[in-house]
């Protein structure tokens, strides 16, 4: 083949010019992306089991989820981790070119089959499935310049007002809050609890019954007296 083009230099130049011309014509047709997707898409599954050890989390939660993920389409591999705080995550990585939204839906459908076999505490908190990578793109801090709000108040404000707004931004897959909303923590004295013949479930049930949401209703609502034309809604301060 090289000898053929050496003996026919004019033909070789014509072929080279033809290839260059085709390349120039094809340049405007090539797809161009400002931020091309070069990394394979991933889906993150997060589970919370308060009070569970990493071994318990692995046996009761992660092992069941991993079995279901093994049959997901276009799955390359997955990585699981659990810590002593009762939190666990599974990062499933898919083949390049896989639609992240379709992969997320497929993972959610698989989790529906295994969800009834998970512990009650895990089902109560729910499994979080997000189409996002584990790396951070931006870290945002919130502070009070005049010192009127402490760390707990700032965490509560961010959880209630800012986190949801950040999740609505186009392109944001996951927002992780390093804090929590304001809550009440109750410390139990086991000796007194045993002395009264009560269990932790009894205490939890009593607290739940005393925190039932109240619906006050309204004044002047149906059935109203003849001539009643005005109704007023009632509100309650707390539960």
Short mmCIF file of N, CA, C and O in Angstrom, two decimals, residues 45 63-78 90 92-95 102-103 105-114 117:
data_model
loop_
_atom_site.label_atom_id
_atom_site.label_comp_id
_atom_site.label_asym_id
_atom_site.label_seq_id
_atom_site.Cartn_x
_atom_site.Cartn_y
_atom_site.Cartn_z
N UNK A 45 -28.15 6.31 47.71
CA UNK A 45 -29.23 5.86 48.58
C UNK A 45 -28.79 6.07 50.02
O UNK A 45 -27.72 5.60 50.43
N UNK A 63 -27.41 -5.15 53.37
CA UNK A 63 -27.39 -6.42 52.64
C UNK A 63 -28.65 -6.61 51.80
O UNK A 63 -28.59 -7.14 50.68
N UNK A 64 -29.79 -6.18 52.32
CA UNK A 64 -31.05 -6.31 51.56
C UNK A 64 -31.05 -5.38 50.36
O UNK A 64 -31.51 -5.75 49.27
N UNK A 65 -30.56 -4.17 50.54
CA UNK A 65 -30.53 -3.21 49.43
C UNK A 65 -29.56 -3.67 48.35
O UNK A 65 -29.84 -3.55 47.15
N UNK A 66 -28.41 -4.21 48.75
CA UNK A 66 -27.41 -4.63 47.78
C UNK A 66 -27.93 -5.77 46.92
O UNK A 66 -27.61 -5.84 45.72
N UNK A 67 -28.73 -6.66 47.48
CA UNK A 67 -29.28 -7.76 46.67
C UNK A 67 -30.18 -7.23 45.57
O UNK A 67 -30.17 -7.73 44.44
N UNK A 68 -30.99 -6.24 45.89
CA UNK A 68 -31.90 -5.69 44.89
C UNK A 68 -31.14 -4.88 43.84
O UNK A 68 -31.53 -4.86 42.67
N UNK A 69 -30.08 -4.21 44.24
CA UNK A 69 -29.34 -3.40 43.28
C UNK A 69 -28.57 -4.24 42.26
O UNK A 69 -28.23 -3.75 41.18
N UNK A 70 -28.32 -5.49 42.59
CA UNK A 70 -27.53 -6.33 41.68
C UNK A 70 -28.22 -6.55 40.34
O UNK A 70 -27.56 -6.86 39.34
N UNK A 71 -29.53 -6.39 40.28
CA UNK A 71 -30.28 -6.63 39.04
C UNK A 71 -30.70 -5.34 38.33
O UNK A 71 -31.50 -5.39 37.40
N UNK A 72 -30.18 -4.19 38.75
CA UNK A 72 -30.52 -2.93 38.10
C UNK A 72 -29.80 -2.84 36.76
O UNK A 72 -28.63 -3.22 36.64
N UNK A 73 -30.47 -2.32 35.75
CA UNK A 73 -29.89 -2.23 34.41
C UNK A 73 -28.76 -1.20 34.37
O UNK A 73 -28.82 -0.17 35.05
N UNK A 74 -27.77 -1.50 33.55
CA UNK A 74 -26.63 -0.60 33.29
C UNK A 74 -25.82 -0.27 34.54
O UNK A 74 -25.09 0.72 34.56
N UNK A 75 -25.90 -1.10 35.56
CA UNK A 75 -25.15 -0.85 36.79
C UNK A 75 -23.72 -1.37 36.64
O UNK A 75 -23.50 -2.52 36.26
N UNK A 76 -22.74 -0.50 36.92
CA UNK A 76 -21.35 -0.90 36.88
C UNK A 76 -20.92 -1.51 38.21
O UNK A 76 -20.43 -2.63 38.27
N UNK A 77 -21.09 -0.75 39.28
CA UNK A 77 -20.71 -1.21 40.61
C UNK A 77 -21.41 -0.33 41.64
O UNK A 77 -21.96 0.72 41.30
N UNK A 78 -21.39 -0.76 42.89
CA UNK A 78 -21.93 0.06 43.98
C UNK A 78 -21.02 -0.06 45.19
O UNK A 78 -20.32 -1.06 45.37
N UNK A 90 -25.42 4.07 50.10
CA UNK A 90 -25.02 3.18 49.00
C UNK A 90 -24.92 4.04 47.75
O UNK A 90 -25.90 4.67 47.36
N UNK A 92 -24.46 3.91 43.88
CA UNK A 92 -24.52 3.04 42.70
C UNK A 92 -24.05 3.82 41.48
O UNK A 92 -24.59 4.89 41.18
N UNK A 93 -23.05 3.30 40.79
CA UNK A 93 -22.48 3.94 39.61
C UNK A 93 -22.92 3.19 38.37
O UNK A 93 -22.83 1.95 38.32
N UNK A 94 -23.37 3.93 37.36
CA UNK A 94 -23.91 3.34 36.14
C UNK A 94 -22.97 3.59 34.96
O UNK A 94 -22.04 4.40 35.04
N UNK A 95 -23.24 2.91 33.87
CA UNK A 95 -22.42 3.03 32.66
C UNK A 95 -22.52 4.45 32.10
O UNK A 95 -23.57 5.08 32.20
N UNK A 102 -33.71 8.14 34.67
CA UNK A 102 -34.23 6.78 34.51
C UNK A 102 -33.55 5.81 35.47
O UNK A 102 -34.19 4.89 35.99
N UNK A 103 -32.25 6.01 35.71
CA UNK A 103 -31.55 5.15 36.66
C UNK A 103 -32.10 5.34 38.07
O UNK A 103 -32.26 4.37 38.83
N UNK A 105 -35.19 6.25 38.87
CA UNK A 105 -36.50 5.61 38.92
C UNK A 105 -36.37 4.10 39.05
O UNK A 105 -37.10 3.44 39.80
N UNK A 106 -35.41 3.52 38.31
CA UNK A 106 -35.19 2.07 38.38
C UNK A 106 -34.76 1.65 39.79
O UNK A 106 -35.22 0.63 40.32
N UNK A 107 -33.87 2.44 40.41
CA UNK A 107 -33.43 2.13 41.77
C UNK A 107 -34.59 2.25 42.75
O UNK A 107 -34.76 1.40 43.65
N UNK A 108 -35.42 3.27 42.62
CA UNK A 108 -36.57 3.44 43.51
C UNK A 108 -37.54 2.27 43.38
O UNK A 108 -38.10 1.81 44.39
N UNK A 109 -37.75 1.79 42.16
CA UNK A 109 -38.64 0.64 41.98
C UNK A 109 -38.08 -0.60 42.65
O UNK A 109 -38.84 -1.41 43.22
N UNK A 110 -36.77 -0.78 42.60
CA UNK A 110 -36.16 -1.93 43.26
C UNK A 110 -36.28 -1.82 44.78
O UNK A 110 -36.49 -2.82 45.48
N UNK A 111 -36.17 -0.62 45.31
CA UNK A 111 -36.25 -0.43 46.76
C UNK A 111 -37.65 -0.68 47.27
O UNK A 111 -37.83 -1.05 48.44
N UNK A 112 -38.67 -0.44 46.45
CA UNK A 112 -40.04 -0.70 46.88
C UNK A 112 -40.26 -2.17 47.22
O UNK A 112 -41.06 -2.50 48.10
N UNK A 113 -39.55 -3.05 46.53
CA UNK A 113 -39.70 -4.48 46.79
C UNK A 113 -39.07 -4.89 48.10
O UNK A 113 -39.52 -5.83 48.76
N UNK A 114 -37.99 -4.21 48.51
CA UNK A 114 -37.28 -4.59 49.72
C UNK A 114 -37.71 -3.77 50.93
O UNK A 114 -37.41 -4.14 52.08
N UNK A 117 -39.29 -5.34 54.18
CA UNK A 117 -38.41 -6.19 55.00
C UNK A 117 -37.42 -5.40 55.84
O UNK A 117 -36.67 -5.99 56.61
#
